[in-house]
PDB file of C-alpha atoms in Angstrom:
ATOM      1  CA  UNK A 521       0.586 -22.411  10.356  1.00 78.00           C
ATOM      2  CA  UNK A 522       4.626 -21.940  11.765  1.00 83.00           C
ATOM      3  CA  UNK A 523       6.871 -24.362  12.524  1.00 90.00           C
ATOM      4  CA  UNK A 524       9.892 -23.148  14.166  1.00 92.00           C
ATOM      5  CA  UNK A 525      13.444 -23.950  14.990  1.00 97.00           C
ATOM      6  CA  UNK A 526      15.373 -21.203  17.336  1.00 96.00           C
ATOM      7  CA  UNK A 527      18.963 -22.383  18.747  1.00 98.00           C
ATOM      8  CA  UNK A 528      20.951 -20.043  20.948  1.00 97.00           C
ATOM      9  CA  UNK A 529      23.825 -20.742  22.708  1.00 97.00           C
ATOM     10  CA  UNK A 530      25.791 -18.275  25.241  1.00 97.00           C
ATOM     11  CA  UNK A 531      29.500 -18.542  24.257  1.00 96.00           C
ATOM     12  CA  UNK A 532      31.185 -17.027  27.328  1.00 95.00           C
ATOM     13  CA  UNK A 533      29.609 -14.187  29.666  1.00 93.00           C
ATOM     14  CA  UNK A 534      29.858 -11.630  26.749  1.00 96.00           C
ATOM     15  CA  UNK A 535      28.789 -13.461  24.207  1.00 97.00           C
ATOM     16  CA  UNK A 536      25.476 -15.114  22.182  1.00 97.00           C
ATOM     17  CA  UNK A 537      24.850 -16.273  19.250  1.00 98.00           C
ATOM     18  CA  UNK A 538      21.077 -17.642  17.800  1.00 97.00           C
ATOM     19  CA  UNK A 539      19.587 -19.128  14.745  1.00 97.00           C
ATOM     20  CA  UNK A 540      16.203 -19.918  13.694  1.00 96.00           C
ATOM     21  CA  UNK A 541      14.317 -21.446  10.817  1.00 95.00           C
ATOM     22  CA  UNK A 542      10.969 -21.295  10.169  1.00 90.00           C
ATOM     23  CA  UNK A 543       8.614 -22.629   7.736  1.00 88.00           C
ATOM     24  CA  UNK A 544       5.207 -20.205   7.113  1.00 81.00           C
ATOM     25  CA  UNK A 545       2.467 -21.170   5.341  1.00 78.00           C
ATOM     26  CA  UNK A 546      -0.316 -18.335   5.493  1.00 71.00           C
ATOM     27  CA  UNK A 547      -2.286 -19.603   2.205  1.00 66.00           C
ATOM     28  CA  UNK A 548      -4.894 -16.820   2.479  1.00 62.00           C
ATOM     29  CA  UNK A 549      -2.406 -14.064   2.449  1.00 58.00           C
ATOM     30  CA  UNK A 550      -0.355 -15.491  -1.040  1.00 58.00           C
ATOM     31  CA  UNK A 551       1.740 -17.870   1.189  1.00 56.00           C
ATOM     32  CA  UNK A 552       3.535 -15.554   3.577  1.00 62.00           C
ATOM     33  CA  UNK A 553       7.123 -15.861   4.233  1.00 59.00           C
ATOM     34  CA  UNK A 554       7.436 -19.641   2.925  1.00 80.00           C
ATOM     35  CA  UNK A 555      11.233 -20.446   4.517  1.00 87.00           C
ATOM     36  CA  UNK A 556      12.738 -17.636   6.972  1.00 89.00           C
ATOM     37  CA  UNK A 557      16.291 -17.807   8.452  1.00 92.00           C
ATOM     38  CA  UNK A 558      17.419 -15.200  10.856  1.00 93.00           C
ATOM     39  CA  UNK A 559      20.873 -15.483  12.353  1.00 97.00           C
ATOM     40  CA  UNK A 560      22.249 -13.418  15.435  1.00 97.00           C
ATOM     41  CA  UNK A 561      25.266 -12.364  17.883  1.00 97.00           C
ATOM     42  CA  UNK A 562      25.395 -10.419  20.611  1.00 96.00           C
ATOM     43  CA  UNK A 563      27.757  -9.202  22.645  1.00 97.00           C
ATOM     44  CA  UNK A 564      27.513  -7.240  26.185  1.00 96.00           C
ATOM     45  CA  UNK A 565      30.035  -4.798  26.981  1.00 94.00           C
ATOM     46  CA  UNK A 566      28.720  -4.050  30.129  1.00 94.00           C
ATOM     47  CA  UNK A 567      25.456  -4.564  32.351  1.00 92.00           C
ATOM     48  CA  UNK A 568      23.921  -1.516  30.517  1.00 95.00           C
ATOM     49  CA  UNK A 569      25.294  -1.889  27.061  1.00 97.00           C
ATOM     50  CA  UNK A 570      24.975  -4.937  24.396  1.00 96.00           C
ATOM     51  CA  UNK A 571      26.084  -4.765  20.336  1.00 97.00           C
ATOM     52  CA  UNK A 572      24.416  -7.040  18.123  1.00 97.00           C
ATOM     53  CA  UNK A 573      24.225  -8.082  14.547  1.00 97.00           C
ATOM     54  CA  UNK A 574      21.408  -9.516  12.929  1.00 96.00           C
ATOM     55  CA  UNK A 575      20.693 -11.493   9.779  1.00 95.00           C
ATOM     56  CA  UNK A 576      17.237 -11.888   8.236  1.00 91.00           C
ATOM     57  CA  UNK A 577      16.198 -14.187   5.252  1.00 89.00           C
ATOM     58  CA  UNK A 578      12.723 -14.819   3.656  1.00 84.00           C
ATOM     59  CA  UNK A 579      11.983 -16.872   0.463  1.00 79.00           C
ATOM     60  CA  UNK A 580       9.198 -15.146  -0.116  1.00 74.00           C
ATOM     61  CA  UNK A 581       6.575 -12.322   0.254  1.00 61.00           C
ATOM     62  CA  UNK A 582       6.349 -11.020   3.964  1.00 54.00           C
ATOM     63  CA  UNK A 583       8.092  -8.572   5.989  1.00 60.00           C
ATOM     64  CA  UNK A 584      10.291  -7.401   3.094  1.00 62.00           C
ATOM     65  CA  UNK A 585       9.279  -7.091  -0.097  1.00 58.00           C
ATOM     66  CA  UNK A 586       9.938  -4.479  -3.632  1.00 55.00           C
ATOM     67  CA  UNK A 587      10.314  -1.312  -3.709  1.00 55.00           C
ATOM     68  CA  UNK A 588       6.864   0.289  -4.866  1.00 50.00           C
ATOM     69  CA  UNK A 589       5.996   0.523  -8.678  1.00 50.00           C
ATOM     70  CA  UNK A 590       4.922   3.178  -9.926  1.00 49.00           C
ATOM     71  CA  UNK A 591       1.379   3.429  -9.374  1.00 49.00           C
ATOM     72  CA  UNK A 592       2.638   3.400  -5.359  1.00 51.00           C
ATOM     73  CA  UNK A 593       1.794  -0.317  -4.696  1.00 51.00           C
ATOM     74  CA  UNK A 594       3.755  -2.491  -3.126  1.00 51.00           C
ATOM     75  CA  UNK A 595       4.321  -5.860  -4.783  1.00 51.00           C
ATOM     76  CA  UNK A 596       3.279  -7.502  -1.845  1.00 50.00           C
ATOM     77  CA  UNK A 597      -0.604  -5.137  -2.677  1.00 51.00           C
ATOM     78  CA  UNK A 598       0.103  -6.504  -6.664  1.00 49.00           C
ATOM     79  CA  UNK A 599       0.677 -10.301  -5.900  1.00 53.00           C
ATOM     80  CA  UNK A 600       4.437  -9.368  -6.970  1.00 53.00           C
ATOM     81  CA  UNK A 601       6.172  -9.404  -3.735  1.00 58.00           C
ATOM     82  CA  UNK A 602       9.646 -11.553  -3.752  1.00 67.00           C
ATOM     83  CA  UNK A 603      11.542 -12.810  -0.379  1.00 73.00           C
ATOM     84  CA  UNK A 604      14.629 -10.666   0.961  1.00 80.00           C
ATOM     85  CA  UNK A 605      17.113 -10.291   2.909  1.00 85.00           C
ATOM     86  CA  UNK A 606      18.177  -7.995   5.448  1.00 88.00           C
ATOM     87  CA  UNK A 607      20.954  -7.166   7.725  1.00 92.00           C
ATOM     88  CA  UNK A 608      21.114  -5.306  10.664  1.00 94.00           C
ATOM     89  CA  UNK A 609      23.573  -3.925  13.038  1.00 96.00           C
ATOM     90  CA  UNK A 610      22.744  -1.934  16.480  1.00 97.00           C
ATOM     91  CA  UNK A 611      23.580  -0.969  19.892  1.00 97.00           C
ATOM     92  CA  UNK A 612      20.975  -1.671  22.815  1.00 96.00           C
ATOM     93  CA  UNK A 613      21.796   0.463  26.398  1.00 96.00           C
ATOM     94  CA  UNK A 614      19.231  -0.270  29.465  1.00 94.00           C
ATOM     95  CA  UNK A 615      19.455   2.239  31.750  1.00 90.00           C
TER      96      UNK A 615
END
């Protein structure tokens, strides 16, 4: 089961801004993603062209999780997975 919180709110014509928190519970797959934030802002330049940054939180094993050991598992594979965090910065053009 999800529950889910997204907020966005359009600051002027260029601007955006979101945030969303979520709380996962997958028991069968070693409780998946517990609490997950993930923060944003965009901003259009033009009609084509949009710059945003992105901010991603997880408490615990989901989309990001240890490097691989040395047998080439993943910790999620070993039951060792942690949460992470991730950010992200891009450029989007729609042509």
């Amino acid at each position: 089961s999800t529950k889910n919180l997204l907020v966005q709110y359009r600051i002027d014509d260029k601007n955006t801004v979101r945030g969303m928190v979520a709380d996962v519970d997958l028991p069968a797959w070693g409780g998946y993603g517990d609490t997950v934030i993930h923060l944003g802002w965009d901003h259009q330049y033009d009609d084509n062209l949009k710059v945003f940054l992105e901010y991603y939180q997880e408490e615990s094993t989901a989309a990001i999780s240890q490097a691989n050991d040395s047998f080439g598992t993943s910790g999620y594979i070993s039951g060792t997975a942690n949460g992470g965090q991730a950010f992200t910065m891009g450029v989007r053009y729609d042509f």
